[in-house]
Short mmCIF file of C-alpha atoms in Angstrom, two decimals:
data_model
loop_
_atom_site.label_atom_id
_atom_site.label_comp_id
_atom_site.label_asym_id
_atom_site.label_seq_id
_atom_site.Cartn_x
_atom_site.Cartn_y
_atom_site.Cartn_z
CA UNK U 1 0.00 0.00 0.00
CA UNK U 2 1.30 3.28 -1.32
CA UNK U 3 1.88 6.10 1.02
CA UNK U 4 -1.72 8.05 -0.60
CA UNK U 5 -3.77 5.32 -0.49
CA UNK U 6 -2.85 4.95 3.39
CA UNK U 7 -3.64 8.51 4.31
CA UNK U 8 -6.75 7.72 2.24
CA UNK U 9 -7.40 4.91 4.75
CA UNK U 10 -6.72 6.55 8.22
CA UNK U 11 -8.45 9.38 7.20
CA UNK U 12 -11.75 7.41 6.54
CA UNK U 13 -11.10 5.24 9.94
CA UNK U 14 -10.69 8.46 12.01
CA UNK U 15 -14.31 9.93 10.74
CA UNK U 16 -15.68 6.30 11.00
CA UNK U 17 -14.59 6.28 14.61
CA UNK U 18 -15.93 9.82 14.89
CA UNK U 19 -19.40 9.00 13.43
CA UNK U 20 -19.72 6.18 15.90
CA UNK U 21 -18.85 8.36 18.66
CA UNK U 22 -21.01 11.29 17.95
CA UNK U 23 -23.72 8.25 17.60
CA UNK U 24 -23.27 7.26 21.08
CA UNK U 25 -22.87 10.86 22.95
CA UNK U 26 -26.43 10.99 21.17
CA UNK U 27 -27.29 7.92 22.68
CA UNK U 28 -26.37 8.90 26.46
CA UNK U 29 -27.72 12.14 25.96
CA UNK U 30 -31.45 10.68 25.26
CA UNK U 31 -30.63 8.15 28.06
CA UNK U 32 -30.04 11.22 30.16
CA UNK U 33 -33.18 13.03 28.91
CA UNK U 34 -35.38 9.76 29.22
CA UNK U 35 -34.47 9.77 32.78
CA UNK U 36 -34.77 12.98 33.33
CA UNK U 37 -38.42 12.86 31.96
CA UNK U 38 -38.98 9.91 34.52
CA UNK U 39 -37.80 11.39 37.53
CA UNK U 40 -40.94 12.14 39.79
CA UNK U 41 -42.15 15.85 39.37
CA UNK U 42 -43.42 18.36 42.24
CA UNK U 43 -47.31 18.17 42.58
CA UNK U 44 -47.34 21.64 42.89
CA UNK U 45 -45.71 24.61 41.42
CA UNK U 46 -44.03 27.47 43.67
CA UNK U 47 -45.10 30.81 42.78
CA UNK U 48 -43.77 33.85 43.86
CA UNK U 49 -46.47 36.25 45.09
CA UNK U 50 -44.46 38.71 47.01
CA UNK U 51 -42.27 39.64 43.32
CA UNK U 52 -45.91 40.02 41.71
CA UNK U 53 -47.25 42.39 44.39
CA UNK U 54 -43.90 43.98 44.47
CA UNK U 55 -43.81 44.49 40.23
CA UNK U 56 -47.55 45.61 40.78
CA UNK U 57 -46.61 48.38 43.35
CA UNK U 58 -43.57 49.31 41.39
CA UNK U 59 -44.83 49.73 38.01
CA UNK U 60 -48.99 50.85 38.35
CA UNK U 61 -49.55 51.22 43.04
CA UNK U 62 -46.26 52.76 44.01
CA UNK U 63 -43.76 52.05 46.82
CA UNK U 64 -44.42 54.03 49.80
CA UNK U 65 -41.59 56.22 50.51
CA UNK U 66 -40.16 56.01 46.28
CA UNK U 67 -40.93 58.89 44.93
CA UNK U 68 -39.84 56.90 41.66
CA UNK U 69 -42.62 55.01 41.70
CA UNK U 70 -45.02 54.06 40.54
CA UNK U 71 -43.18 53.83 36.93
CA UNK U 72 -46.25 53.54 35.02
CA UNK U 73 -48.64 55.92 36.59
CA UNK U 74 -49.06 58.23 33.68
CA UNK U 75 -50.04 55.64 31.44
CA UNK U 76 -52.29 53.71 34.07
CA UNK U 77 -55.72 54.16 32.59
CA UNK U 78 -54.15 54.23 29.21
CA UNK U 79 -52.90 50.37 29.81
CA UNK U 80 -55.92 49.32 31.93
CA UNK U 81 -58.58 51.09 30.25
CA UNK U 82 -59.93 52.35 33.91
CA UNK U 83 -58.84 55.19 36.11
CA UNK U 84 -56.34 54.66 38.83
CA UNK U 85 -58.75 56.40 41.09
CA UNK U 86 -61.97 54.01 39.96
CA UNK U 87 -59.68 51.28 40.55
CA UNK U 88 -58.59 52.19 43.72
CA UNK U 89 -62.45 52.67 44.60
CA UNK U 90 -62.85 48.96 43.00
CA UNK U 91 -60.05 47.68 45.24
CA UNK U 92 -61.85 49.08 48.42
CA UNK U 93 -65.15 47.81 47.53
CA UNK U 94 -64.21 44.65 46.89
CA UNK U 95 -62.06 43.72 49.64
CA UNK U 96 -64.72 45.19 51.56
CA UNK U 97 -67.82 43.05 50.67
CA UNK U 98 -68.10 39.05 52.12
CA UNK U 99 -66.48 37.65 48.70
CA UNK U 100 -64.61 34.45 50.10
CA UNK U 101 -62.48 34.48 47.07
CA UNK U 102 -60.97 37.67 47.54
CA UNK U 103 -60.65 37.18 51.07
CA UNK U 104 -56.65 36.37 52.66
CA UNK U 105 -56.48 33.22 53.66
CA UNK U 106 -55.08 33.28 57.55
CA UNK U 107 -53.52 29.74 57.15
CA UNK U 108 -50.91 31.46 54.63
CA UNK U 109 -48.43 34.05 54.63
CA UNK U 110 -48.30 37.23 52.86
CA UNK U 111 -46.14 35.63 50.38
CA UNK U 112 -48.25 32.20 49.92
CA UNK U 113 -51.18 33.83 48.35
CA UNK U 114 -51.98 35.98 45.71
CA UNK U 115 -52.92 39.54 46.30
CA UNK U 116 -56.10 41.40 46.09
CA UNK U 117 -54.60 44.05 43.85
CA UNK U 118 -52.88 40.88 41.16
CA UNK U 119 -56.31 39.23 41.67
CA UNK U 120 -58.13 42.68 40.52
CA UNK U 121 -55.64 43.57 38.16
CA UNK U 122 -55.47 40.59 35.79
CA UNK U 123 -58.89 40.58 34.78
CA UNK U 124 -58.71 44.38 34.24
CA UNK U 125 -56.09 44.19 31.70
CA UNK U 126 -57.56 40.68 30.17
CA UNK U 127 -60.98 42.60 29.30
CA UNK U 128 -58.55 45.38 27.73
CA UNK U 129 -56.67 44.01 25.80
CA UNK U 130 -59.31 41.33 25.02
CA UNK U 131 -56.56 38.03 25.44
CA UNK U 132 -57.21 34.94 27.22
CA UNK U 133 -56.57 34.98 31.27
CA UNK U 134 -53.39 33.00 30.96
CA UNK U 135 -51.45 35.74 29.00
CA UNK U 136 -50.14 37.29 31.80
CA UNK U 137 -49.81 34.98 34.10
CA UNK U 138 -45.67 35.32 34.26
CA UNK U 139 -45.87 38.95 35.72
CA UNK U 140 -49.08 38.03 38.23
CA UNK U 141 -47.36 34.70 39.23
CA UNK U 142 -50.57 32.25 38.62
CA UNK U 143 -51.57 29.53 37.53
CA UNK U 144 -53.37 29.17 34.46
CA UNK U 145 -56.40 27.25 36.40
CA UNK U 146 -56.54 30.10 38.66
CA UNK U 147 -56.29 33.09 36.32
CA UNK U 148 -59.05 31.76 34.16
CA UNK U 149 -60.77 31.68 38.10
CA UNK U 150 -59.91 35.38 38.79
CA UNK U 151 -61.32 36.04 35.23
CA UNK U 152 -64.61 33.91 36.44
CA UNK U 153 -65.04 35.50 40.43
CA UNK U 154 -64.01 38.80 38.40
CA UNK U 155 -67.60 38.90 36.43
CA UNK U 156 -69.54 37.60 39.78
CA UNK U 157 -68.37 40.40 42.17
CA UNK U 158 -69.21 43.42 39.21
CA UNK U 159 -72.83 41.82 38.63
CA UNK U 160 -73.25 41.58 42.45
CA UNK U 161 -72.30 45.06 43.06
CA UNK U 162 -74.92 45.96 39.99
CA UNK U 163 -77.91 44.31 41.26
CA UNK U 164 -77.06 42.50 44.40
CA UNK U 165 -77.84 38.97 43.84
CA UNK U 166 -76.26 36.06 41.77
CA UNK U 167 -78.16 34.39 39.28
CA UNK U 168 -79.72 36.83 37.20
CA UNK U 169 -79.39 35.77 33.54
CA UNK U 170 -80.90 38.84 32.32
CA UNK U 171 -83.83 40.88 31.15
CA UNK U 172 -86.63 39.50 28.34
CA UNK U 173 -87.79 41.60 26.25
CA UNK U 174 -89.30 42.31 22.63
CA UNK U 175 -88.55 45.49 20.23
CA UNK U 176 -90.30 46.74 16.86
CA UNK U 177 -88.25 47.82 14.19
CA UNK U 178 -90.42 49.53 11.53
CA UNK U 179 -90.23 47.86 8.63
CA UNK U 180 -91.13 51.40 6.17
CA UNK U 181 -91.14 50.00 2.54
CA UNK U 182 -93.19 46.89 3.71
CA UNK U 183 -94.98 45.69 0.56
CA UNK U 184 -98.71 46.20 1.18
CA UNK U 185 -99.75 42.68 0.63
CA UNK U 186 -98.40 42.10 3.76
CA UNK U 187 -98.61 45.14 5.58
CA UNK U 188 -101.89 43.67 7.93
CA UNK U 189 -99.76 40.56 8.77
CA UNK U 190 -96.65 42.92 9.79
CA UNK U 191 -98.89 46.00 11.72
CA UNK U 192 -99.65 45.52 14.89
CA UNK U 193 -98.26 47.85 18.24
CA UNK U 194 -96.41 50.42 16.80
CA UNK U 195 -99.10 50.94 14.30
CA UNK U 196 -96.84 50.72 10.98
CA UNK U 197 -95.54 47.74 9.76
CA UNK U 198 -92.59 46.04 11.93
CA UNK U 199 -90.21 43.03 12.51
CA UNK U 200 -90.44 41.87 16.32
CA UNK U 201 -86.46 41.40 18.13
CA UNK U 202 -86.75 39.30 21.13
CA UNK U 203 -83.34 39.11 23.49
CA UNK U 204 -82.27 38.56 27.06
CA UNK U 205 -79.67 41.27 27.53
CA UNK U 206 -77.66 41.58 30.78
CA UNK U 207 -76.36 44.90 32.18
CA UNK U 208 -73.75 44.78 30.00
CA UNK U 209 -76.03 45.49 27.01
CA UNK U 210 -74.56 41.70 25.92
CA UNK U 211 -77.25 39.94 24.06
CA UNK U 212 -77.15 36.60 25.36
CA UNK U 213 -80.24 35.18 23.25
CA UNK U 214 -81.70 37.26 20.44
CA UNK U 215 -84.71 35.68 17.91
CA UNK U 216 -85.14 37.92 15.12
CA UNK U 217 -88.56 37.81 11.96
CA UNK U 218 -91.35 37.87 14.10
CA UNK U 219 -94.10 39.50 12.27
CA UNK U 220 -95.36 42.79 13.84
CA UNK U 221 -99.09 42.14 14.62
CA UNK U 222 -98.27 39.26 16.79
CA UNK U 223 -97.83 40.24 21.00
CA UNK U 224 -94.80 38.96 23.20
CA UNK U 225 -96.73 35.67 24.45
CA UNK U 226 -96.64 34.72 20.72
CA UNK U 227 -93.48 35.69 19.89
CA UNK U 228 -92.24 33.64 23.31
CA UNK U 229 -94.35 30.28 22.26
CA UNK U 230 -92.41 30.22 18.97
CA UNK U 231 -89.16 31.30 20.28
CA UNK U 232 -86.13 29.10 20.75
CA UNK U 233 -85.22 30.34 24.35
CA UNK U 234 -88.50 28.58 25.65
CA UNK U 235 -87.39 25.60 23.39
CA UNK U 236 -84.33 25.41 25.33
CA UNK U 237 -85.84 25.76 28.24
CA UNK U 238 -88.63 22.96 28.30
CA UNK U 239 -86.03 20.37 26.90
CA UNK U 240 -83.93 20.54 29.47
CA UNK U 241 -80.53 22.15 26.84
CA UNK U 242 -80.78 25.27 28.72
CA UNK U 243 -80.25 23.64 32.29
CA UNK U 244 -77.37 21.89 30.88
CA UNK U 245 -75.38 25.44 29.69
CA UNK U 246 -75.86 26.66 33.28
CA UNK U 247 -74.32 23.72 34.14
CA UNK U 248 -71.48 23.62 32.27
CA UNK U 249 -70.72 27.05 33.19
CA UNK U 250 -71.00 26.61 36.76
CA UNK U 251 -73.38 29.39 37.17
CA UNK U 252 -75.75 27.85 39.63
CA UNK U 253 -76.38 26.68 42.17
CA UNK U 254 -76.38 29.66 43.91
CA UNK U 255 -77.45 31.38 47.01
CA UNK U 256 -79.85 34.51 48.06
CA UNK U 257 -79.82 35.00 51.73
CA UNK U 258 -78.58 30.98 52.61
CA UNK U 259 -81.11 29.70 49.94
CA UNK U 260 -79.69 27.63 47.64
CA UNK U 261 -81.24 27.75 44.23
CA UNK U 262 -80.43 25.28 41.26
CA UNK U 263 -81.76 27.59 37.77
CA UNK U 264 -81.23 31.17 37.23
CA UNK U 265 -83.93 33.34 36.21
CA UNK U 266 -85.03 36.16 34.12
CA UNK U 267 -86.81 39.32 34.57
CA UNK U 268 -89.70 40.06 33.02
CA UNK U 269 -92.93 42.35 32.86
CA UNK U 270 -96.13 41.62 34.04
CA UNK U 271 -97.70 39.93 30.63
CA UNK U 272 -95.41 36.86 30.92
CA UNK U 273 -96.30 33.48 32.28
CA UNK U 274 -95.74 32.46 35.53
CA UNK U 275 -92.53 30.15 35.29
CA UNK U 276 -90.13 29.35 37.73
CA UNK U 277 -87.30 31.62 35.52
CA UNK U 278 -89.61 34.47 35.36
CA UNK U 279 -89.05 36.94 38.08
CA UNK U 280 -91.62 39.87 37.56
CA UNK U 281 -92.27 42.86 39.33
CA UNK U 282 -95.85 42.69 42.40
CA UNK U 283 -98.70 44.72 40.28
CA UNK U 284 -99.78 46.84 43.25
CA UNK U 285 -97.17 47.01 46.15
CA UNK U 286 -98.30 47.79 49.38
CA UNK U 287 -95.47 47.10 52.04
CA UNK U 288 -92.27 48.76 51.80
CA UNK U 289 -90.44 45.23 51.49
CA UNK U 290 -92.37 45.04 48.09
CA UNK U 291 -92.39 48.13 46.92
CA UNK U 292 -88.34 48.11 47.56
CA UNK U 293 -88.47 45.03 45.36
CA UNK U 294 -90.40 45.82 42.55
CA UNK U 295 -88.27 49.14 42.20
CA UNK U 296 -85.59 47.19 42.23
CA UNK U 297 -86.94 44.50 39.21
CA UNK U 298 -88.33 47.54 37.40
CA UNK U 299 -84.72 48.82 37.39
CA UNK U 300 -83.20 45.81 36.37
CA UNK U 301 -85.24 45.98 33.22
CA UNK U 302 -83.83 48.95 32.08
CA UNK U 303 -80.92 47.12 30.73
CA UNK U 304 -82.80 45.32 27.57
CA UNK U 305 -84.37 48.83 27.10
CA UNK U 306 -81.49 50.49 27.48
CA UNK U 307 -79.94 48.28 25.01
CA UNK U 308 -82.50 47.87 22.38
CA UNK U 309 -82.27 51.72 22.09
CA UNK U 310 -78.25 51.54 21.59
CA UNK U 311 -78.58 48.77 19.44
CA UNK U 312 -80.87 51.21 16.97
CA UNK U 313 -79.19 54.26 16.99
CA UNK U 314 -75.79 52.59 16.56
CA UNK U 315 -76.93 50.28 14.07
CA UNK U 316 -79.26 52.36 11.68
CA UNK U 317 -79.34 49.59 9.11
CA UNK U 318 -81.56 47.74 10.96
CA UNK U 319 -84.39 50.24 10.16
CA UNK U 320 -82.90 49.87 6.59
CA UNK U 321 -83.20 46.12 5.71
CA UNK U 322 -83.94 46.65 1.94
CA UNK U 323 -80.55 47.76 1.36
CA UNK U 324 -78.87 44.44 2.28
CA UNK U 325 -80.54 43.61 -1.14
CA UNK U 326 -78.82 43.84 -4.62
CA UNK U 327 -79.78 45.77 -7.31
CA UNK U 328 -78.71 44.95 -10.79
#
């Protein structure tokens, strides 16, 4: 064997030898990470709730006795879409009222639980910037489970504070929209309250003004009672679907002064049924008790009102329906 030909040879032995050892480094490494994989994990993780509350007092609270702080005042109500001051009058109210959830825990330390302010504060900036709770649960120092839970108590404490009692679905209510260039062969199907012909809306809107059912083509000389025996919502509610949602969502049970109740209900006026769901205002109070209440349901209602007449002055169209239509 020639001197080039031997080179040749020890050169390919030496990477042959290297290929085999890179092959087993690769081998002990996904030994290693197998292993690693198997080793028994901690049931729970260790967050750090004292560097949250301090990041929250640093960059939105402030640091009594840093005049440095708080680093992001100016921009506060520009990040959170509220007012530091209606936030601080939030914070107050809330740790105020009975809420267990936003109550400390006195087993824990200061640093074991999360604060009231990270516990406010998330939600706040979840609804602005419209993400999903677990976004920012790095600089709150959560857990997925329970910012989705903040997110959830959140909603509960801002209804209760708007009408002071859990399990109100919403309000049930019907709206004309004038339907103007109604052809006149069915104009005395489509007349009926408003006196011109009209399309009937039904919805359950909360206080929100978030329609949460809406059934839309009823013709206009039909009354609510009609419009509710064809509707879907009662539908849903005799076959048992609508139970199910509430559910699902862990809306109910819930209780009204240590009364546990298992459906939520709906307010209505006085020319719908008498169903469980249907909370309605007394015709003729006479004792303050019921006079305080039907104030109360009366006021509640405003919110479908209240919405129907955003939903038509924001939304003009819908007392333009022909133009949806094209002409050639």
């Amino acid at each position: 064997m020639d001197a080039n030909k031997r080179k040749i040879f020890v050169a390919a032995l030496e990477a042959g030898w290297a290929f085999m050892s890179e092959m087993a480094n690769d081998e002990d490494e996904g030994r290693e990470a197998t292993d690693h994989r198997k080793k028994p994990r901690s049931n729970r993780r260790k967050f750090r709730h004292g560097d949250a509350r301090h990041c929250i007092n640093r960059d939105y609270l402030g640091i009594r006795g840093d005049l440095a702080t708080p680093l992001l005042g100016a921009e506060f109500k520009a990040m959170l879409r509220v007012s530091r001051s209606r936030f601080q009058v939030l914070l107050e109210d809330i740790g105020a009222s009975e809420i267990r959830f936003y109550q400390k825990k006195k087993n824990l330390d200061v640093d074991e639980q999360a604060s009231l302010e990270a516990k406010l504060l998330l939600p706040i900036k979840t609804l602005a910037y419209g993400v999903p709770p677990h976004t920012f649960i790095d600089y709150f120092q959560m857990s997925p489970e329970y910012a989705r839970e903040c997110c959830r108590q959140f909603d509960i404490a801002l209804h209760r504070h708007v009408h002071q009692v859990d399990g109100l679905f919403g309000s049930l209510d019907c709206s004309h929209t004038i339907w103007k260039n109604c052809p006149k062969a069915w104009a005395g199907s489509y007349t009926g309250k408003p006196g011109s012909p009209s399309i009937i809306l039904e919805a359950v809107v909360d206080y929100h003004m978030f329609f949460w059912h809406a059934s839309y083509g009823y013709t206009g000389n039909i009354g609510d009672l009609n419009v509710l025996a064809q509707s879907p919502l009662l539908e849903r509610m005799v076959d048992g679907s609508f139970h199910t949602l509430e559910n699902e969502a862990s809306v109910v049970p819930f209780k009204i002064d240590d009364q546990e109740f298992t459906k939520s209900f709906i307010l209505t006026d006085g020319i719908y049924p008498k169903f469980s769901r249907f909370v309605k205002g007394v015709k003729e109070p006479i004792t303050e008790e019921e006079k305080k209440y039907t104030a109360w349901q009366e006021g509640g209602r405003k919110d479908v009102e209240r919405a129907f007449g955003v939903l038509k002055c924001t939304w003009q169209f819908l007392d333009r329906p022909i133009l949806k239509l094209k002409t050639d």
